[in-house]
Amino acid sequence: MQANLRGKHLITLREWTKEEVDTLMDVSFDLKRKFAMGISTRYLEDQTVFLMFFEASTRTRNSMEAGITQLGGHAHFLDTSTMQISHGETPKDTAVILARFGHAIACRICAWEVGNKYIREMAKWSPVPVINMQCDLYHPLQGLADLMTIIEKFGDTKGVNVSIIWAYATSHKKPISVPLSQALLFPRYGMNTTLAYPAGYEMPQWVYDEAEENAKRHGGSFRITHDQNEAYKDADVVIPKNWGNWVTDSKGDTTSHNVLDESLKVWKCTEALMQTVSPRCVYMHALPADRNNEVEDAVIDGKWSVVYDEAENRLHTSKAVMALTMGGRNAYKQ
Ligand code: CP
């Protein structure tokens, strides 16, 4: 267990050791138990976290806001379109000023090839922890909630067969940050991880290399398939979710496009496909789900679904991140 995480930025779980992630899990379970029993957890009294959102959110915003309240602190919700960022104020100036006022800065900015760089620039200048609430590459808070949910449902994660599966959607362009974070994290916990997608929805090669390396080191496996039937067969966890394709346009710029190729509509989590999974299989989704495109109601509302437990765990894991990284005289003590 690592008890000295005060001040550490959370931009990607790749920069947190396995022992540090284990500590986050341990504290998440402790906070969940205390929440269930109505035990006060005011470890961050009078502390402020700033929540900067460039994009919409339900779970991330509210788990962070409710979480800091339960820890005895306060959140400022910042719609960045109403900040001086909209007039060109830099991430450096924004971070330095907010850090003078409070104890942590959290940010969601998903624009491709912009988001992660923006958060890293804030972290470079911020003397208080910077928490990534989703960027173009990573969604560490979602990854933690997913890991907690799998631990809850299976106990030992070693040998659990997890399939991260591309799914058709029309709702909005979804970043690659959720499946990318899962593909890197699950092999660190010895899971047999399958990434399934149709041609054109690849992730950067380094993701595959690192996922394989993580699997080798921790005793799991990592494989890629373009056959969704193979991904569903005997899976213990299925996570069918849309992500955008990432292509280089004619000018050489990398941009995101959700090509609405109707032939890909078959990439949907159906009740029929769920007949082929393992008897202990659970269905997960970070939400929001594009119902009846990504998944049939019979599945997301059915016996396999743990999506509301998964969403609830956003609260407990976000609280653990804040309790461990934010400072102050009443900060969380192991
Ligand atoms: N899963 C997730 O990040 O949800 P929100 O977009 O609602 O925050």
mmCIF file of C-alpha atoms and ligand atoms in Angstrom:
data_model
loop_
_atom_site.group_PDB
_atom_site.id
_atom_site.type_symbol
_atom_site.label_atom_id
_atom_site.label_comp_id
_atom_site.label_asym_id
_atom_site.label_seq_id
_atom_site.Cartn_x
_atom_site.Cartn_y
_atom_site.Cartn_z
ATOM 1 C CA MET A 1 0.000 0.000 0.000
ATOM 2 C CA GLN A 2 1.234 3.494 -0.886
ATOM 3 C CA ALA A 3 0.063 6.058 1.657
ATOM 4 C CA ASN A 4 2.071 8.993 0.325
ATOM 5 C CA LEU A 5 0.121 10.047 -2.744
ATOM 6 C CA ARG A 6 -0.539 13.599 -1.602
ATOM 7 C CA GLY A 7 -0.092 16.037 -4.485
ATOM 8 C CA LYS A 8 0.191 13.339 -7.187
ATOM 9 C CA HIS A 9 -1.460 14.189 -10.499
ATOM 10 C CA LEU A 10 -3.841 11.636 -11.998
ATOM 11 C CA ILE A 11 -3.581 12.067 -15.756
ATOM 12 C CA THR A 12 -3.310 8.412 -16.689
ATOM 13 C CA LEU A 13 -3.114 5.240 -14.610
ATOM 14 C CA ARG A 14 0.005 4.360 -16.652
ATOM 15 C CA GLU A 15 1.786 6.822 -14.351
ATOM 16 C CA TRP A 16 0.533 5.097 -11.214
ATOM 17 C CA THR A 17 2.246 1.905 -10.104
ATOM 18 C CA LYS A 18 0.258 -1.253 -9.514
ATOM 19 C CA GLU A 19 0.742 -0.757 -5.782
ATOM 20 C CA GLU A 20 -0.625 2.786 -6.040
ATOM 21 C CA VAL A 21 -3.678 1.612 -7.984
ATOM 22 C CA ASP A 22 -4.144 -1.134 -5.366
ATOM 23 C CA THR A 23 -4.163 1.609 -2.738
ATOM 24 C CA LEU A 24 -6.858 3.488 -4.654
ATOM 25 C CA MET A 25 -8.937 0.305 -4.733
ATOM 26 C CA ASP A 26 -8.434 -0.315 -1.021
ATOM 27 C CA VAL A 27 -9.506 3.222 -0.109
ATOM 28 C CA SER A 28 -12.450 3.057 -2.558
ATOM 29 C CA PHE A 29 -13.797 -0.038 -0.805
ATOM 30 C CA ASP A 30 -13.258 1.578 2.586
ATOM 31 C CA LEU A 31 -15.148 4.703 1.502
ATOM 32 C CA LYS A 32 -17.949 2.621 -0.029
ATOM 33 C CA ARG A 33 -18.351 0.659 3.195
ATOM 34 C CA LYS A 34 -18.461 3.872 5.232
ATOM 35 C CA PHE A 35 -20.962 5.436 2.787
ATOM 36 C CA ALA A 36 -23.224 2.385 3.180
ATOM 37 C CA MET A 37 -23.029 2.622 6.967
ATOM 38 C CA GLY A 38 -23.504 6.380 7.161
ATOM 39 C CA ILE A 39 -20.078 6.928 8.692
ATOM 40 C CA SER A 40 -18.698 10.433 8.253
ATOM 41 C CA THR A 41 -15.658 10.744 5.972
ATOM 42 C CA ARG A 42 -14.842 14.444 6.276
ATOM 43 C CA TYR A 43 -11.160 13.997 5.441
ATOM 44 C CA LEU A 44 -10.964 17.109 3.248
ATOM 45 C CA GLU A 45 -12.740 19.722 5.326
ATOM 46 C CA ASP A 46 -12.816 23.195 3.775
ATOM 47 C CA GLN A 47 -10.929 22.045 0.678
ATOM 48 C CA THR A 48 -11.913 23.080 -2.830
ATOM 49 C CA VAL A 49 -11.689 21.139 -6.076
ATOM 50 C CA PHE A 50 -12.250 23.015 -9.340
ATOM 51 C CA LEU A 51 -14.097 21.012 -11.994
ATOM 52 C CA MET A 52 -13.408 22.370 -15.483
ATOM 53 C CA PHE A 53 -15.614 20.926 -18.202
ATOM 54 C CA PHE A 54 -15.127 21.542 -21.929
ATOM 55 C CA GLU A 55 -17.754 18.841 -22.624
ATOM 56 C CA ALA A 56 -21.003 17.521 -21.148
ATOM 57 C CA SER A 57 -21.071 15.105 -18.223
ATOM 58 C CA THR A 58 -23.502 13.415 -15.869
ATOM 59 C CA ARG A 59 -21.502 10.795 -13.926
ATOM 60 C CA THR A 60 -18.124 12.481 -13.763
ATOM 61 C CA ARG A 61 -19.396 15.868 -12.689
ATOM 62 C CA ASN A 62 -21.831 14.555 -10.113
ATOM 63 C CA SER A 63 -19.588 11.866 -8.638
ATOM 64 C CA MET A 64 -16.878 14.491 -8.117
ATOM 65 C CA GLU A 65 -19.316 17.089 -6.724
ATOM 66 C CA ALA A 66 -21.139 14.685 -4.406
ATOM 67 C CA GLY A 67 -17.819 13.046 -3.532
ATOM 68 C CA ILE A 68 -16.067 16.197 -2.364
ATOM 69 C CA THR A 69 -19.138 17.209 -0.367
ATOM 70 C CA GLN A 70 -19.064 13.839 1.406
ATOM 71 C CA LEU A 71 -15.365 14.381 2.100
ATOM 72 C CA GLY A 72 -16.172 17.692 3.782
ATOM 73 C CA GLY A 73 -15.002 19.941 0.956
ATOM 74 C CA HIS A 74 -16.577 21.831 -1.907
ATOM 75 C CA ALA A 75 -16.528 21.737 -5.723
ATOM 76 C CA HIS A 76 -16.674 24.673 -8.108
ATOM 77 C CA PHE A 77 -18.266 23.591 -11.372
ATOM 78 C CA LEU A 78 -16.622 25.535 -14.193
ATOM 79 C CA ASP A 79 -18.180 25.570 -17.638
ATOM 80 C CA THR A 80 -15.086 26.571 -19.589
ATOM 81 C CA SER A 81 -17.161 28.492 -22.150
ATOM 82 C CA THR A 82 -17.858 31.007 -19.375
ATOM 83 C CA MET A 83 -14.197 31.278 -18.301
ATOM 84 C CA GLN A 84 -11.522 33.527 -19.786
ATOM 85 C CA ILE A 85 -10.253 30.419 -21.560
ATOM 86 C CA SER A 86 -12.887 31.377 -24.132
ATOM 87 C CA HIS A 87 -10.866 34.593 -24.698
ATOM 88 C CA GLY A 88 -7.579 32.719 -24.978
ATOM 89 C CA GLU A 89 -6.314 32.539 -21.369
ATOM 90 C CA THR A 90 -3.646 29.868 -21.262
ATOM 91 C CA PRO A 91 -3.718 26.561 -19.359
ATOM 92 C CA LYS A 92 -0.665 27.774 -17.393
ATOM 93 C CA ASP A 93 -2.352 30.978 -16.163
ATOM 94 C CA THR A 94 -5.609 29.141 -15.471
ATOM 95 C CA ALA A 95 -3.860 26.431 -13.450
ATOM 96 C CA VAL A 96 -1.640 28.773 -11.428
ATOM 97 C CA ILE A 97 -4.579 30.997 -10.449
ATOM 98 C CA LEU A 98 -6.961 28.163 -9.540
ATOM 99 C CA ALA A 99 -4.205 26.511 -7.491
ATOM 100 C CA ARG A 100 -3.846 29.739 -5.481
ATOM 101 C CA PHE A 101 -7.555 29.466 -4.609
ATOM 102 C CA GLY A 102 -7.965 25.778 -3.839
ATOM 103 C CA HIS A 103 -6.605 22.294 -3.424
ATOM 104 C CA ALA A 104 -7.103 20.394 -6.722
ATOM 105 C CA ILE A 105 -7.984 21.059 -10.355
ATOM 106 C CA ALA A 106 -9.937 18.522 -12.378
ATOM 107 C CA CYS A 107 -10.521 18.881 -16.098
ATOM 108 C CA ARG A 108 -12.400 17.191 -18.954
ATOM 109 C CA ILE A 109 -11.207 18.083 -22.440
ATOM 110 C CA CYS A 110 -11.624 15.434 -25.130
ATOM 111 C CA ALA A 111 -10.588 17.228 -28.342
ATOM 112 C CA TRP A 112 -8.304 14.865 -30.275
ATOM 113 C CA GLU A 113 -4.613 15.735 -29.936
ATOM 114 C CA VAL A 114 -5.561 18.688 -27.724
ATOM 115 C CA GLY A 115 -7.037 17.292 -24.514
ATOM 116 C CA ASN A 116 -4.126 15.394 -22.993
ATOM 117 C CA LYS A 117 -1.663 18.131 -23.925
ATOM 118 C CA TYR A 118 -3.886 20.742 -22.264
ATOM 119 C CA ILE A 119 -4.164 18.775 -19.013
ATOM 120 C CA ARG A 120 -0.416 18.094 -18.976
ATOM 121 C CA GLU A 121 0.302 21.785 -19.454
ATOM 122 C CA MET A 122 -1.884 22.595 -16.431
ATOM 123 C CA ALA A 123 -0.183 19.860 -14.399
ATOM 124 C CA LYS A 124 3.256 21.246 -15.325
ATOM 125 C CA TRP A 125 2.445 24.522 -13.598
ATOM 126 C CA SER A 126 0.026 23.458 -10.882
ATOM 127 C CA PRO A 127 1.319 22.953 -7.335
ATOM 128 C CA VAL A 128 -1.935 21.133 -6.474
ATOM 129 C CA PRO A 129 -3.010 17.785 -7.974
ATOM 130 C CA VAL A 130 -4.528 17.847 -11.450
ATOM 131 C CA ILE A 131 -7.131 15.139 -12.075
ATOM 132 C CA ASN A 132 -8.012 14.052 -15.605
ATOM 133 C CA MET A 133 -11.798 13.750 -15.887
ATOM 134 C CA GLN A 134 -11.387 12.430 -19.474
ATOM 135 C CA CYS A 135 -9.210 13.552 -22.318
ATOM 136 C CA ASP A 136 -8.640 12.378 -25.883
ATOM 137 C CA LEU A 137 -6.536 9.441 -24.665
ATOM 138 C CA TYR A 138 -7.443 8.499 -21.111
ATOM 139 C CA HIS A 139 -10.366 8.273 -18.704
ATOM 140 C CA PRO A 140 -8.627 7.084 -15.522
ATOM 141 C CA LEU A 141 -11.628 7.730 -13.253
ATOM 142 C CA GLN A 142 -13.763 5.421 -15.414
ATOM 143 C CA GLY A 143 -11.009 2.815 -15.469
ATOM 144 C CA LEU A 144 -10.893 2.789 -11.668
ATOM 145 C CA ALA A 145 -14.673 2.362 -11.361
ATOM 146 C CA ASP A 146 -14.573 -0.463 -13.910
ATOM 147 C CA LEU A 147 -11.768 -2.210 -12.044
ATOM 148 C CA MET A 148 -13.607 -1.859 -8.732
ATOM 149 C CA THR A 149 -16.763 -3.318 -10.278
ATOM 150 C CA ILE A 150 -14.903 -6.332 -11.689
ATOM 151 C CA ILE A 151 -13.225 -6.943 -8.319
ATOM 152 C CA GLU A 152 -16.650 -6.770 -6.631
ATOM 153 C CA LYS A 153 -18.260 -9.189 -9.042
ATOM 154 C CA PHE A 154 -15.399 -11.709 -9.362
ATOM 155 C CA GLY A 155 -13.175 -11.305 -6.305
ATOM 156 C CA ASP A 156 -9.945 -12.470 -7.919
ATOM 157 C CA THR A 157 -9.394 -10.694 -11.242
ATOM 158 C CA LYS A 158 -6.759 -13.170 -12.448
ATOM 159 C CA GLY A 159 -8.031 -15.210 -15.381
ATOM 160 C CA VAL A 160 -11.250 -13.215 -15.813
ATOM 161 C CA ASN A 161 -12.056 -13.073 -19.545
ATOM 162 C CA VAL A 162 -12.900 -9.459 -20.423
ATOM 163 C CA SER A 163 -13.988 -8.371 -23.890
ATOM 164 C CA ILE A 164 -13.904 -4.696 -24.868
ATOM 165 C CA ILE A 165 -16.025 -4.613 -28.002
ATOM 166 C CA TRP A 166 -16.685 -1.805 -30.458
ATOM 167 C CA ALA A 167 -20.405 -1.048 -30.937
ATOM 168 C CA TYR A 168 -22.369 1.021 -33.417
ATOM 169 C CA ALA A 169 -23.783 4.353 -32.189
ATOM 170 C CA THR A 170 -25.296 7.476 -33.625
ATOM 171 C CA SER A 171 -25.575 9.579 -30.461
ATOM 172 C CA HIS A 172 -22.240 11.427 -30.571
ATOM 173 C CA LYS A 173 -18.565 10.985 -31.351
ATOM 174 C CA LYS A 174 -17.218 8.950 -28.462
ATOM 175 C CA PRO A 175 -13.526 9.272 -27.605
ATOM 176 C CA ILE A 176 -11.218 6.252 -27.506
ATOM 177 C CA SER A 177 -10.259 7.101 -23.927
ATOM 178 C CA VAL A 178 -12.508 4.564 -22.170
ATOM 179 C CA PRO A 179 -11.583 1.440 -24.174
ATOM 180 C CA LEU A 180 -7.947 2.567 -24.342
ATOM 181 C CA SER A 181 -7.757 2.939 -20.543
ATOM 182 C CA GLN A 182 -9.442 -0.444 -20.050
ATOM 183 C CA ALA A 183 -7.139 -2.183 -22.557
ATOM 184 C CA LEU A 184 -4.091 -0.964 -20.645
ATOM 185 C CA LEU A 185 -5.447 -1.485 -17.120
ATOM 186 C CA PHE A 186 -7.136 -4.882 -17.198
ATOM 187 C CA PRO A 187 -4.013 -6.862 -18.211
ATOM 188 C CA ARG A 188 -2.235 -5.307 -15.194
ATOM 189 C CA TYR A 189 -4.727 -7.249 -13.079
ATOM 190 C CA GLY A 190 -4.113 -10.575 -14.816
ATOM 191 C CA MET A 191 -7.285 -10.490 -16.881
ATOM 192 C CA ASN A 192 -7.474 -12.150 -20.290
ATOM 193 C CA THR A 193 -8.349 -9.071 -22.292
ATOM 194 C CA THR A 194 -9.857 -9.126 -25.779
ATOM 195 C CA LEU A 195 -10.230 -5.986 -27.885
ATOM 196 C CA ALA A 196 -12.720 -6.450 -30.742
ATOM 197 C CA TYR A 197 -13.501 -3.920 -33.456
ATOM 198 C CA PRO A 198 -14.234 -3.682 -37.171
ATOM 199 C CA ALA A 199 -11.451 -2.581 -39.514
ATOM 200 C CA GLY A 200 -10.931 1.171 -39.316
ATOM 201 C CA TYR A 201 -11.418 1.481 -35.560
ATOM 202 C CA GLU A 202 -7.848 0.693 -34.544
ATOM 203 C CA MET A 203 -6.118 2.278 -31.594
ATOM 204 C CA PRO A 204 -2.539 3.547 -31.739
ATOM 205 C CA GLN A 205 0.016 0.697 -32.003
ATOM 206 C CA TRP A 206 1.686 1.667 -28.708
ATOM 207 C CA VAL A 207 -1.561 0.764 -26.901
ATOM 208 C CA TYR A 208 -1.396 -2.812 -28.193
ATOM 209 C CA ASP A 209 2.324 -3.076 -27.389
ATOM 210 C CA GLU A 210 1.834 -1.849 -23.842
ATOM 211 C CA ALA A 211 -1.270 -3.977 -23.230
ATOM 212 C CA GLU A 212 0.696 -7.060 -24.331
ATOM 213 C CA GLU A 213 3.616 -6.108 -22.112
ATOM 214 C CA ASN A 214 1.267 -5.607 -19.144
ATOM 215 C CA ALA A 215 -0.318 -9.004 -19.798
ATOM 216 C CA LYS A 216 3.084 -10.719 -19.939
ATOM 217 C CA ARG A 217 4.176 -9.114 -16.711
ATOM 218 C CA HIS A 218 0.998 -9.820 -14.757
ATOM 219 C CA GLY A 219 0.010 -13.232 -16.060
ATOM 220 C CA GLY A 220 -2.964 -12.336 -18.209
ATOM 221 C CA SER A 221 -3.273 -12.125 -21.974
ATOM 222 C CA PHE A 222 -4.168 -9.565 -24.617
ATOM 223 C CA ARG A 223 -5.584 -10.286 -28.047
ATOM 224 C CA ILE A 224 -7.261 -8.404 -30.874
ATOM 225 C CA THR A 225 -10.067 -9.756 -33.016
ATOM 226 C CA HIS A 226 -12.300 -8.365 -35.744
ATOM 227 C CA ASP A 227 -14.923 -11.034 -35.095
ATOM 228 C CA GLN A 228 -17.400 -9.976 -32.414
ATOM 229 C CA ASN A 229 -18.746 -13.532 -32.069
ATOM 230 C CA GLU A 230 -15.295 -14.600 -30.942
ATOM 231 C CA ALA A 231 -15.195 -11.764 -28.401
ATOM 232 C CA TYR A 232 -18.548 -12.716 -26.845
ATOM 233 C CA LYS A 233 -17.861 -16.455 -26.720
ATOM 234 C CA ASP A 234 -17.211 -17.550 -23.116
ATOM 235 C CA ALA A 235 -16.563 -13.964 -21.959
ATOM 236 C CA ASP A 236 -16.945 -13.222 -18.232
ATOM 237 C CA VAL A 237 -17.239 -9.478 -18.790
ATOM 238 C CA VAL A 238 -18.447 -7.806 -21.977
ATOM 239 C CA ILE A 239 -18.050 -4.063 -22.501
ATOM 240 C CA PRO A 240 -19.574 -3.222 -25.879
ATOM 241 C CA LYS A 241 -19.184 0.487 -26.525
ATOM 242 C CA ASN A 242 -18.741 2.821 -29.424
ATOM 243 C CA TRP A 243 -15.566 4.744 -30.117
ATOM 244 C CA GLY A 244 -14.726 7.040 -32.980
ATOM 245 C CA ASN A 245 -12.283 6.178 -35.728
ATOM 246 C CA TRP A 246 -9.133 8.188 -35.923
ATOM 247 C CA VAL A 247 -7.961 8.958 -39.431
ATOM 248 C CA THR A 248 -5.507 11.239 -41.136
ATOM 249 C CA ASP A 249 -7.276 13.550 -43.509
ATOM 250 C CA SER A 250 -5.942 14.786 -46.840
ATOM 251 C CA LYS A 251 -4.094 17.689 -45.160
ATOM 252 C CA GLY A 252 -2.357 15.350 -42.767
ATOM 253 C CA ASP A 253 -4.360 16.452 -39.744
ATOM 254 C CA THR A 254 -5.595 13.755 -37.417
ATOM 255 C CA THR A 255 -9.250 14.243 -36.682
ATOM 256 C CA SER A 256 -12.067 12.151 -35.348
ATOM 257 C CA HIS A 257 -14.922 10.960 -37.500
ATOM 258 C CA ASN A 258 -17.785 8.693 -36.698
ATOM 259 C CA VAL A 259 -18.458 7.205 -40.088
ATOM 260 C CA LEU A 260 -22.044 6.073 -39.992
ATOM 261 C CA ASP A 261 -21.530 2.966 -42.054
ATOM 262 C CA GLU A 262 -24.820 1.119 -41.664
ATOM 263 C CA SER A 263 -23.185 -2.223 -42.357
ATOM 264 C CA LEU A 264 -21.636 -1.862 -38.891
ATOM 265 C CA LYS A 265 -25.063 -1.901 -37.210
ATOM 266 C CA VAL A 266 -24.539 -5.601 -36.547
ATOM 267 C CA TRP A 267 -21.944 -4.553 -33.945
ATOM 268 C CA LYS A 268 -24.630 -4.418 -31.271
ATOM 269 C CA CYS A 269 -24.817 -6.250 -27.959
ATOM 270 C CA THR A 270 -27.880 -8.454 -28.420
ATOM 271 C CA GLU A 271 -29.662 -11.000 -26.273
ATOM 272 C CA ALA A 272 -28.675 -13.616 -28.861
ATOM 273 C CA LEU A 273 -24.962 -12.823 -28.484
ATOM 274 C CA MET A 274 -25.345 -12.961 -24.687
ATOM 275 C CA GLN A 275 -26.390 -16.623 -25.037
ATOM 276 C CA THR A 276 -22.773 -17.401 -25.982
ATOM 277 C CA VAL A 277 -21.030 -15.788 -22.969
ATOM 278 C CA SER A 278 -19.921 -17.605 -19.816
ATOM 279 C CA PRO A 279 -22.598 -18.384 -17.197
ATOM 280 C CA ARG A 280 -21.088 -15.800 -14.822
ATOM 281 C CA CYS A 281 -20.877 -13.038 -17.433
ATOM 282 C CA VAL A 282 -21.675 -9.413 -16.620
ATOM 283 C CA TYR A 283 -22.471 -6.624 -19.067
ATOM 284 C CA MET A 284 -20.742 -3.297 -18.406
ATOM 285 C CA HIS A 285 -20.891 0.136 -20.022
ATOM 286 C CA ALA A 286 -19.401 3.442 -18.869
ATOM 287 C CA LEU A 287 -22.666 5.151 -19.894
ATOM 288 C CA PRO A 288 -24.342 7.002 -21.451
ATOM 289 C CA ALA A 289 -25.349 4.072 -23.660
ATOM 290 C CA ASP A 290 -26.877 4.555 -27.091
ATOM 291 C CA ARG A 291 -29.752 2.169 -26.410
ATOM 292 C CA ASN A 292 -30.810 -0.047 -29.303
ATOM 293 C CA ASN A 293 -27.737 0.936 -31.277
ATOM 294 C CA GLU A 294 -24.920 -0.143 -28.948
ATOM 295 C CA VAL A 295 -27.059 -2.513 -26.901
ATOM 296 C CA GLU A 296 -30.540 -3.994 -26.756
ATOM 297 C CA ASP A 297 -32.718 -2.973 -23.817
ATOM 298 C CA ALA A 298 -33.078 -6.672 -22.969
ATOM 299 C CA VAL A 299 -29.360 -6.751 -22.203
ATOM 300 C CA ILE A 300 -28.760 -3.408 -20.500
ATOM 301 C CA ASP A 301 -31.913 -3.902 -18.414
ATOM 302 C CA GLY A 302 -31.421 -7.655 -18.143
ATOM 303 C CA LYS A 303 -29.844 -10.131 -15.741
ATOM 304 C CA TRP A 304 -26.287 -9.553 -17.002
ATOM 305 C CA SER A 305 -26.236 -5.803 -16.494
ATOM 306 C CA VAL A 306 -24.174 -4.192 -13.714
ATOM 307 C CA VAL A 307 -24.137 -0.728 -15.261
ATOM 308 C CA TYR A 308 -25.676 1.024 -12.268
ATOM 309 C CA ASP A 309 -23.207 -0.596 -9.841
ATOM 310 C CA GLU A 310 -20.438 0.457 -12.225
ATOM 311 C CA ALA A 311 -21.784 4.039 -12.309
ATOM 312 C CA GLU A 312 -22.118 4.111 -8.514
ATOM 313 C CA ASN A 313 -18.487 3.085 -8.221
ATOM 314 C CA ARG A 314 -17.570 6.320 -9.981
ATOM 315 C CA LEU A 315 -18.483 7.994 -6.675
ATOM 316 C CA HIS A 316 -16.380 5.794 -4.418
ATOM 317 C CA THR A 317 -13.329 5.738 -6.679
ATOM 318 C CA SER A 318 -13.443 9.511 -7.300
ATOM 319 C CA LYS A 319 -13.577 10.043 -3.551
ATOM 320 C CA ALA A 320 -10.544 7.800 -3.116
ATOM 321 C CA VAL A 321 -8.587 9.787 -5.715
ATOM 322 C CA MET A 322 -9.421 13.084 -4.007
ATOM 323 C CA ALA A 323 -8.897 11.766 -0.458
ATOM 324 C CA LEU A 324 -5.450 10.425 -1.324
ATOM 325 C CA THR A 325 -4.130 13.212 -3.548
ATOM 326 C CA MET A 326 -5.552 16.384 -2.019
ATOM 327 C CA GLY A 327 -3.668 17.838 0.961
ATOM 328 C CA GLY A 328 -4.529 19.557 4.203
ATOM 329 C CA ARG A 329 -4.521 19.010 7.918
ATOM 330 C CA ASN A 330 -7.512 16.644 7.820
ATOM 331 C CA ALA A 331 -6.377 14.729 4.771
ATOM 332 C CA TYR A 332 -7.068 11.004 4.645
ATOM 333 C CA LYS A 333 -4.828 8.928 6.910
ATOM 334 C CA GLN A 334 -4.334 5.215 6.315
HETATM 335 N N1 CP B 1 -18.879 7.607 -18.049
HETATM 336 C C1 CP B 1 -18.790 8.959 -17.987
HETATM 337 O O1 CP B 1 -17.695 9.522 -17.959
HETATM 338 O O2 CP B 1 -19.985 9.571 -17.894
HETATM 339 P P1 CP B 1 -20.227 11.132 -18.104
HETATM 340 O O3 CP B 1 -19.824 11.477 -19.510
HETATM 341 O O4 CP B 1 -21.699 11.344 -17.842
HETATM 342 O O5 CP B 1 -19.379 11.877 -17.112
#
